[in-house]
Coordinates of C-alpha atoms and ligand atoms in Angstrom, one line a residue:
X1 CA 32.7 -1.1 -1.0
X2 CA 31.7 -4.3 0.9
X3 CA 28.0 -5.4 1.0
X4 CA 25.8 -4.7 3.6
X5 CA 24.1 -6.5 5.3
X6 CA 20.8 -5.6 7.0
X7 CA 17.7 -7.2 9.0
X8 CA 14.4 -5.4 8.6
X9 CA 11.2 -5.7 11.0
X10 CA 7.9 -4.9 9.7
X11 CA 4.8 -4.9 12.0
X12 CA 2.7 -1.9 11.4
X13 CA -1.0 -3.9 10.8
X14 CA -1.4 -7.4 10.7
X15 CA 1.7 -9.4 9.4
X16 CA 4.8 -10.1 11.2
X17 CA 7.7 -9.9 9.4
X18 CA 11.5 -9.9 9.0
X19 CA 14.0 -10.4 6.1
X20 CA 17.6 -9.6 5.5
X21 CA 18.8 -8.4 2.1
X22 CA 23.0 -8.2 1.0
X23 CA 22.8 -4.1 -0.8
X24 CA 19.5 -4.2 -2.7
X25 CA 18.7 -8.2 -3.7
X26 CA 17.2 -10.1 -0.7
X27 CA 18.5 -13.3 0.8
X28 CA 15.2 -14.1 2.8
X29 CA 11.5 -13.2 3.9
X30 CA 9.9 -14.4 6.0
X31 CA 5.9 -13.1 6.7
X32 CA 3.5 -14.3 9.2
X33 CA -0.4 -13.5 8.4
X34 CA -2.5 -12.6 11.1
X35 CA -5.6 -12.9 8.2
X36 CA -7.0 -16.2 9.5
X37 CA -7.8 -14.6 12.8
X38 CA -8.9 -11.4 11.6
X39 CA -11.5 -12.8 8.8
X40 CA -13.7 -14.2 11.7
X41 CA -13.8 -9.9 12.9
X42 CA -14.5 -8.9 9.5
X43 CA -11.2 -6.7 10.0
X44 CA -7.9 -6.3 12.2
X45 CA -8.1 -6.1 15.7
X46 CA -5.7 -4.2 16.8
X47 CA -4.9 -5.4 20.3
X48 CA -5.2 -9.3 18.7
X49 CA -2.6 -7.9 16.2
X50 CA -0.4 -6.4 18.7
X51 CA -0.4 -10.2 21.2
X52 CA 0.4 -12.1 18.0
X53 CA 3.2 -10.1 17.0
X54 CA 4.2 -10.6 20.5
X55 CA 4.5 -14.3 19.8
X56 CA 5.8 -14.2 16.4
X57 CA 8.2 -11.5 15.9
X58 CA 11.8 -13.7 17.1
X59 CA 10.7 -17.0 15.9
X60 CA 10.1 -15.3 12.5
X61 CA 13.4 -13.1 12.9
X62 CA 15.4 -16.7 13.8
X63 CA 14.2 -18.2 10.6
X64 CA 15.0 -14.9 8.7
X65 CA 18.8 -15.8 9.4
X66 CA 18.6 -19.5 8.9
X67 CA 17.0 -18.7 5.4
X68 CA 19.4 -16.2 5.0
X69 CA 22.2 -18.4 5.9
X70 CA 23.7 -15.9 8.2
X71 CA 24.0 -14.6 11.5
X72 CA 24.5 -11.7 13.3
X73 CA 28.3 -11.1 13.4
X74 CA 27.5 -10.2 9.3
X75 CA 24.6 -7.7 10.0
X76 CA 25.5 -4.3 9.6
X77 CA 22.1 -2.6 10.5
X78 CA 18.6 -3.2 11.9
X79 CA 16.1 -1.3 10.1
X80 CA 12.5 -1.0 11.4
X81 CA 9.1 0.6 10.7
X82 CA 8.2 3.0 12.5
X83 CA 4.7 4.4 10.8
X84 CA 2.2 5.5 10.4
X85 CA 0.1 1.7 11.4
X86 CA -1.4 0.8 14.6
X87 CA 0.4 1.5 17.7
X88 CA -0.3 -1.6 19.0
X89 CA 1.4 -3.6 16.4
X90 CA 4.3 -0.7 15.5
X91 CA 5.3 -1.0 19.1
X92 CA 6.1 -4.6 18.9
X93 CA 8.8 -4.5 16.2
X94 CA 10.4 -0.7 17.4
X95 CA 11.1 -2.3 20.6
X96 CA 12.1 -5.5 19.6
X97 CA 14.1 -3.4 16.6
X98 CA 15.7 -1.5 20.1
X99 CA 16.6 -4.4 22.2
X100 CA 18.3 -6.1 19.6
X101 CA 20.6 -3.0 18.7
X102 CA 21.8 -2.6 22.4
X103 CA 22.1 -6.2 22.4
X104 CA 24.1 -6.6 19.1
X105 CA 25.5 -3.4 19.4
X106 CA 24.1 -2.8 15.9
X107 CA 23.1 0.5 14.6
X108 CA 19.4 1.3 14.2
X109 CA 17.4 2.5 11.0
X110 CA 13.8 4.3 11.0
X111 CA 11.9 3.6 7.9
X112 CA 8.4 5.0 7.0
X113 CA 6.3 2.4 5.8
X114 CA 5.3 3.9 3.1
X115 CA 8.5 4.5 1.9
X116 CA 9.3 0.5 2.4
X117 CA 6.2 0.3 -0.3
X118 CA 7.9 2.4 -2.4
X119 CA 11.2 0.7 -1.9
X120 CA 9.9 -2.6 -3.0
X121 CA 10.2 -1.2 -6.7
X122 CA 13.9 -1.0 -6.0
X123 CA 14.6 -4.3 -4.8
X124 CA 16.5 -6.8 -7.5
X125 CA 14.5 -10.0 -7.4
X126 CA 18.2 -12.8 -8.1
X127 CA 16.2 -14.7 -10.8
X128 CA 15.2 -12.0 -12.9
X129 CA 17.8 -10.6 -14.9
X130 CA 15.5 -7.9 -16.8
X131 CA 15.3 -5.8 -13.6
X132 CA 16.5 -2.2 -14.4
X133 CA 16.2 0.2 -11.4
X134 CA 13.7 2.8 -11.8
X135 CA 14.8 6.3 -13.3
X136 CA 14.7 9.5 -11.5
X137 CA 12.3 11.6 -11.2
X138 CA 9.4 9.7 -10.4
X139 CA 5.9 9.2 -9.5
X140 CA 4.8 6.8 -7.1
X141 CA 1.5 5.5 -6.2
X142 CA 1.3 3.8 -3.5
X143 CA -2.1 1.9 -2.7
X144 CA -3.2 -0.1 0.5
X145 CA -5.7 -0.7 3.5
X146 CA -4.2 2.3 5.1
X147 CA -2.9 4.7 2.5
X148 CA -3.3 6.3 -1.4
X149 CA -0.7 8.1 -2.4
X150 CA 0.7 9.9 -5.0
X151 CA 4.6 10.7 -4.8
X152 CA 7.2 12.9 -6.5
X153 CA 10.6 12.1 -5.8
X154 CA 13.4 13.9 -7.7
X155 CA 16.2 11.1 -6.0
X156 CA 16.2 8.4 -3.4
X157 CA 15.1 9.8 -0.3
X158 CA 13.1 13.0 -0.9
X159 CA 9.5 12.8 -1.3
X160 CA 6.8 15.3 -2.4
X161 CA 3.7 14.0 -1.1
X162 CA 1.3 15.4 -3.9
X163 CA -1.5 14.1 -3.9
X164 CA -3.3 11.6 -0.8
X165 CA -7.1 10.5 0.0
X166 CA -9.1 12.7 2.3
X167 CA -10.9 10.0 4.0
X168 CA -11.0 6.1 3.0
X169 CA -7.5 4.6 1.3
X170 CA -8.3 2.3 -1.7
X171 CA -7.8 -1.1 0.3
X172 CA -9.8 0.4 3.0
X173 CA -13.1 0.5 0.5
X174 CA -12.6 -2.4 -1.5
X175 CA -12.8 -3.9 2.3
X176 CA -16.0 -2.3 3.2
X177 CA -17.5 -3.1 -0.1
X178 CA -16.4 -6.7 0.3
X179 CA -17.9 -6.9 3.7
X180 CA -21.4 -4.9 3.1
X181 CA -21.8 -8.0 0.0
X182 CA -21.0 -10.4 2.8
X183 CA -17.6 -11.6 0.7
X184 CA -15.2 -11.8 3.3
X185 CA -11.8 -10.5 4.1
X186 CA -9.7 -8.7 3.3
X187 CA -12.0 -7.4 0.9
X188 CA -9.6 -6.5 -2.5
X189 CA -8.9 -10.7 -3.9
X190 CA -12.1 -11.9 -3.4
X191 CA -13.4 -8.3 -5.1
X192 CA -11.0 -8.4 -8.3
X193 CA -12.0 -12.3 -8.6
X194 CA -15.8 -11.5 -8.6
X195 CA -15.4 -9.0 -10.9
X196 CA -14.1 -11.2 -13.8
X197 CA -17.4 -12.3 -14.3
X198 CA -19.4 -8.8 -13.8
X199 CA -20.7 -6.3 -16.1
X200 CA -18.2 -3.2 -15.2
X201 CA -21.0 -1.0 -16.6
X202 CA -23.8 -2.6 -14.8
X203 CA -23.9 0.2 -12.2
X204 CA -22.5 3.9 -12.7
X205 CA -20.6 4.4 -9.5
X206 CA -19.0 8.4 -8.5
X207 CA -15.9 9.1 -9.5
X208 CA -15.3 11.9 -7.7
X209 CA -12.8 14.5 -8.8
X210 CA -11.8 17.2 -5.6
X211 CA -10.6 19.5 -8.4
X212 CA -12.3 23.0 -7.7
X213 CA -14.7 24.5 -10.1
X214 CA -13.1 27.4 -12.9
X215 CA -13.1 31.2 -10.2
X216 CA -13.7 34.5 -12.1
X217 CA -10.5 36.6 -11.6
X218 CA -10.8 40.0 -11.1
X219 CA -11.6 40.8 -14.9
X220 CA -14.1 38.3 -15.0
X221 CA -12.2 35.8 -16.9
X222 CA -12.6 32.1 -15.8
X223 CA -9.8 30.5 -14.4
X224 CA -8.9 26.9 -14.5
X225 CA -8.0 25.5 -11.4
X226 CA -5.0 23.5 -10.9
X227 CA -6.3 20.2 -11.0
X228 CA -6.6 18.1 -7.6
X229 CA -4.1 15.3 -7.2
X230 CA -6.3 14.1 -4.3
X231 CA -8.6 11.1 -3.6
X232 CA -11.7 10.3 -1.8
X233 CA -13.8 7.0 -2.0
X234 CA -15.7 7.4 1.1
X235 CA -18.7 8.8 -1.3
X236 CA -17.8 5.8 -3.9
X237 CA -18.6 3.3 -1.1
X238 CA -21.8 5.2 0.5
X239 CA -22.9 4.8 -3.0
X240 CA -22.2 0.9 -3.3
X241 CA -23.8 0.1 -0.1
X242 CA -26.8 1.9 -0.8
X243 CA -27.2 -0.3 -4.2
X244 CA -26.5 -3.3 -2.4
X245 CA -29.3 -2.2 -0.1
X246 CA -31.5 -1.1 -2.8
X247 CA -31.0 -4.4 -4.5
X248 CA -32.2 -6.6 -1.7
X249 CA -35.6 -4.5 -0.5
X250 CA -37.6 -6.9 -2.5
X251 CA -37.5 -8.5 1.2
X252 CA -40.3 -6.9 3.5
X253 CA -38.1 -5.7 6.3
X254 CA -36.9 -1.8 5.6
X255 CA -33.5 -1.3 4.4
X256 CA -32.7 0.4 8.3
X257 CA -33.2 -2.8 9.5
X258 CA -31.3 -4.9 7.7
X259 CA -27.8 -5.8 8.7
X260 CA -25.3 -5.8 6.0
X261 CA -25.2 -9.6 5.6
X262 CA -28.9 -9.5 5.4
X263 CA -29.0 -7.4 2.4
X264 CA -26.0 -9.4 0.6
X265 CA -27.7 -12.7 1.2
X266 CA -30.9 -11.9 -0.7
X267 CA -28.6 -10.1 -3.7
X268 CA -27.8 -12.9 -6.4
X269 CA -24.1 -14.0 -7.3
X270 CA -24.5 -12.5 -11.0
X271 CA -26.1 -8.9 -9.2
X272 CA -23.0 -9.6 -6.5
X273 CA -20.3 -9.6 -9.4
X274 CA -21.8 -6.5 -11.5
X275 CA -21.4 -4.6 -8.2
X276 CA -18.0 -5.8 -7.5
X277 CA -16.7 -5.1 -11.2
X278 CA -18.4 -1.4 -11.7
X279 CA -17.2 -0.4 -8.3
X280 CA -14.1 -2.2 -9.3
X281 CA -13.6 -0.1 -12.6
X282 CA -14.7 3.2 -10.8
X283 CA -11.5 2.8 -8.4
X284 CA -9.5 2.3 -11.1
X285 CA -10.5 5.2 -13.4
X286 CA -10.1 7.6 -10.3
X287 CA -6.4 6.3 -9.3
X288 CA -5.5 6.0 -13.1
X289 CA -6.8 9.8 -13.9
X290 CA -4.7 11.1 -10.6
X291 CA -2.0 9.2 -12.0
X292 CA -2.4 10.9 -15.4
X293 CA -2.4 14.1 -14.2
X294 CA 0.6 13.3 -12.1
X295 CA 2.1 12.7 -15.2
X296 CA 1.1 15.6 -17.1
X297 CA 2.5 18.1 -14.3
X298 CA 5.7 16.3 -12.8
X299 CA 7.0 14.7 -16.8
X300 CA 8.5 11.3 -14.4
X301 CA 10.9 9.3 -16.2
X302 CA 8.8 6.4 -14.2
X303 CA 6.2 5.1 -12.4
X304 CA 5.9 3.1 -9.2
X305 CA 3.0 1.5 -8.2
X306 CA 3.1 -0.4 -4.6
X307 CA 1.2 -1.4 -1.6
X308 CA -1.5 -4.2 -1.6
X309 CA -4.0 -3.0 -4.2
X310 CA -0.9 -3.1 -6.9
X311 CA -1.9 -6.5 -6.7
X312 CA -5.0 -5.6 -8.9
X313 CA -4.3 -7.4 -12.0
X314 CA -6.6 -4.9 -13.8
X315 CA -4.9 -1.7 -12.1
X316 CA -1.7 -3.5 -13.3
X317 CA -3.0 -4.1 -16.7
X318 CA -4.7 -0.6 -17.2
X319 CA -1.6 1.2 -16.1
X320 CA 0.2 -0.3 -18.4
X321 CA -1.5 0.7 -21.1
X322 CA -1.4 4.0 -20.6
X323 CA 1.8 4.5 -19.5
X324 CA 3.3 2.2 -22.5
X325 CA 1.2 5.5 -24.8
X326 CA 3.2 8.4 -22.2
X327 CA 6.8 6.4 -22.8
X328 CA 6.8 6.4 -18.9
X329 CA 8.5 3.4 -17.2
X330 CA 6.5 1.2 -15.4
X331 CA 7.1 -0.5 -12.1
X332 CA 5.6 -2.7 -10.0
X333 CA 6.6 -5.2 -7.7
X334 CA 5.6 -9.2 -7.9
X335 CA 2.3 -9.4 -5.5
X336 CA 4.3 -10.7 -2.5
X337 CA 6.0 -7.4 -2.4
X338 CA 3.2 -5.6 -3.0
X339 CA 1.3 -6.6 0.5
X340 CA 3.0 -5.7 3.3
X341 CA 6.5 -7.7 3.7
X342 CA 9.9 -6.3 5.4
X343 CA 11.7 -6.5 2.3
X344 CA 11.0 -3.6 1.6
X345 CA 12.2 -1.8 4.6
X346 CA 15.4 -3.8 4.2
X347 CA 15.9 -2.3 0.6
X348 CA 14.5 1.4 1.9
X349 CA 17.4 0.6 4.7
X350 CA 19.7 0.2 2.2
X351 CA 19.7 3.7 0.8
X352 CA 19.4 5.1 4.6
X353 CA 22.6 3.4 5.0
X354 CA 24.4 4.3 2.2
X355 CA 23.9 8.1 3.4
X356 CA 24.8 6.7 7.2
X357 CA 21.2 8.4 7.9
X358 CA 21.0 5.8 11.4
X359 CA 18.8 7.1 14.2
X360 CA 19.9 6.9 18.0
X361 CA 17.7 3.8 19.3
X362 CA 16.9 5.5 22.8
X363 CA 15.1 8.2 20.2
X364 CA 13.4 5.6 18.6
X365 CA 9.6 5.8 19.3
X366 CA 7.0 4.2 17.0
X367 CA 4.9 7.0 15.7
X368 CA 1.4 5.5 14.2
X369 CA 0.6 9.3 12.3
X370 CA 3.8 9.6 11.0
X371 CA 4.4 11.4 7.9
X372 CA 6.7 11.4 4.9
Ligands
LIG1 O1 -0.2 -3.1 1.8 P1 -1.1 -3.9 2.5 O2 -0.8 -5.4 2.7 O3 -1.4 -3.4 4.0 C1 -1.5 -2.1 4.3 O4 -0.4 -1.4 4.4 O5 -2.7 -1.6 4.3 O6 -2.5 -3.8 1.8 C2 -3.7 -4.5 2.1 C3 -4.8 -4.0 1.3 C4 -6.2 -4.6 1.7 O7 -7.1 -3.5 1.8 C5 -6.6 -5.5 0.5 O8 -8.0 -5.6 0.3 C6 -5.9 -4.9 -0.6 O9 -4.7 -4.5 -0.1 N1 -5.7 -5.8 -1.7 C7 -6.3 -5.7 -3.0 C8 -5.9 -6.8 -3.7 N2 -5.0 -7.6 -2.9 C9 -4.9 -7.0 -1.7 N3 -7.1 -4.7 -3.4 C10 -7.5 -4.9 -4.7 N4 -7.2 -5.9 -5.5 C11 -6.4 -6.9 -5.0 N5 -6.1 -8.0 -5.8
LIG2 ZN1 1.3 -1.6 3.8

């Protein structure tokens, strides 16, 4: 079969992106970061994200081709996100996505983004030779400002959604936490960095586990619960924030009337890195004991981890560990591909367009809930 070609669009938060990949290698990427702006807000803002990726999205689609040395005559598809992400920002590259296939008379391919996350396990970086595609089934956990996720898939394409946080998504607290200590943003770098020269067991963070107690069945017996594959950090951050708070009343306002960069200014650097590696560890015990159970129930041949906290050299390292002990395969992309990039959705487009799965582009609305 000959190769296809496609060009991918990704602008669900705050990066502007395009790249074209030949099957499942990639031939360029280009990504514009919206970060510089944002920092000064202490997060995105939305309708700045959406006017930027006004401005951005064809210059960086123009210099996707250049790098890729090709041009439209050799594209077969256009793939684009359309969710979940900010409306805003997801409308920008759907319509963009939609005037381009009437224009090119090219056909049009939805992706979920968090499918493109997962799909960055499966693209085949040119230099490195030792890539082997992962095996099916799998587990994937996919970890970002916006989601946590753990996946079953039995083949390409079909995904069991079995386990998801019930309020904040990993990124989102490692944010939060970075901004009550007055570090910055986005949150998760400047976090793991601190926390190379903290005391991980400095301060005993929750963990918390949404697994429900043992019931009595009808004989009285206890009965184990099926354990919860779900997360929640919203308590995990309540809880840092009140240390941080804690730690800086030695001042004689009240802790109600302190803003949060009040408090982290009177909280020393050493103090500031404790805090950043225990919360730090408690993140990663939680997503590595989901993962375990995962594991244990679903037997994957391997594991994917994605999205911008796969980043996390510790995650990485601790992951490894334990999955070298389970003989499961582990996966992860280099950190480029781990934050948000359209690379991914190229490579997810791929597969879509092996199975001629293309969707009718006046149908194509950007949908910022969607689900997998
Ligand atoms: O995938 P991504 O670029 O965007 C979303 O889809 O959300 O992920 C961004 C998130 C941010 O919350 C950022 O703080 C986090 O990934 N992140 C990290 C690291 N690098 C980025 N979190 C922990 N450790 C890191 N090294
Ligand atoms: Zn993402």
């Amino acid at each position: 079969m000959k190769s296809v070609k496609i060009l991918a669009i990704e602008t669900s938060c705050d990066e502007t992106a395009a790249a074209i990949s030949k099957n499942n290698q990639i031939l360029s990427s280009v990504v514009t970061s919206q970060i510089e702006t944002h920092k000064g807000y202490g997060g995105v803002v939305p309708e700045l994200a959406a006017r930027m990726h006004i401005e951005a999205i064809i210059p960086v689609i123009d210099k996707a081709l250049r790098d890729a040395k090709t041009n439209w005559d050799e594209i077969d598809a256009i793939a684009v996100t359309q969710g979940p992400g900010l409306l805003g920002s997801l409308l920008i590259g759907v319509n963009t996505a939609k005037s381009l296939a009437y224009l090119k008379k090219k056909p049009i391919i939805a992706i979920n983004h968090i499918e493109g996350h997962i799909y960055a396990n499966f693209i085949r970086e040119i230099p490195n030779s030792k890539f082997q595609i992962p095996k099916f089934p799998l587990i994937a956990l996919v970890v970002s400002g916006g989601h946590t996720s753990l996946i079953y898939m039995k083949d390409h394409l079909t995904y069991k959604v079995v386990g998801q946080t019930i309020d904040d998504a990993a990124g989102e607290a490692f944010d939060k936490v970075a901004k009550v200590l007055g570090l910055g943003y986005p949150g998760g770098p400047i976090i793991s960095k601190l926390a190379e020269k903290g005391n991980e067991k400095a301060f005993d963070f929750p963990r918390i586990d949404l697994t429900p107690p043992p019931q009595r069945d009808d004989r009285g017996y206890l009965v184990q619960p099926t354990p919860s594959l779900n997360f929640s950090f919203s308590g995990l951050k309540t809880a840092v924030i009140n240390e941080v708070r804690k730690l800086s009343i030695s001042d004689k306002r009240s802790a109600t009337q302190l803003r949060p960069s009040d408090s982290a200014g009177r909280v020393s650097d050493k103090l500031k890195a404790d805090v950043c590696a225990s919360f730090q560890k408690a993140v990663i015990d939680v997503l590595i004991r989901n993962s375990a159970t995962a594991i244990k129930m679903y037997k994957p041949k391997s594991f994917l981890l994605s999205g911008g906290v796969a980043a996390n050299l510790e995650l990485k390292k601790q992951l490894k560990g334990y999955l070298a002990k389970e003989k499961v395969k582990f996966c992860v992309p280099e950190p480029a591909l781990c934050t948000d990039n359209a690379a991914m959705i190229a490579v997810a487009g791929y597969w879509h367009y092996l199975k001629r799965d293309f969707t009718v582009a006046d149908a194509l609305e950007a949908d910022p809930n969607i689900k997998l």
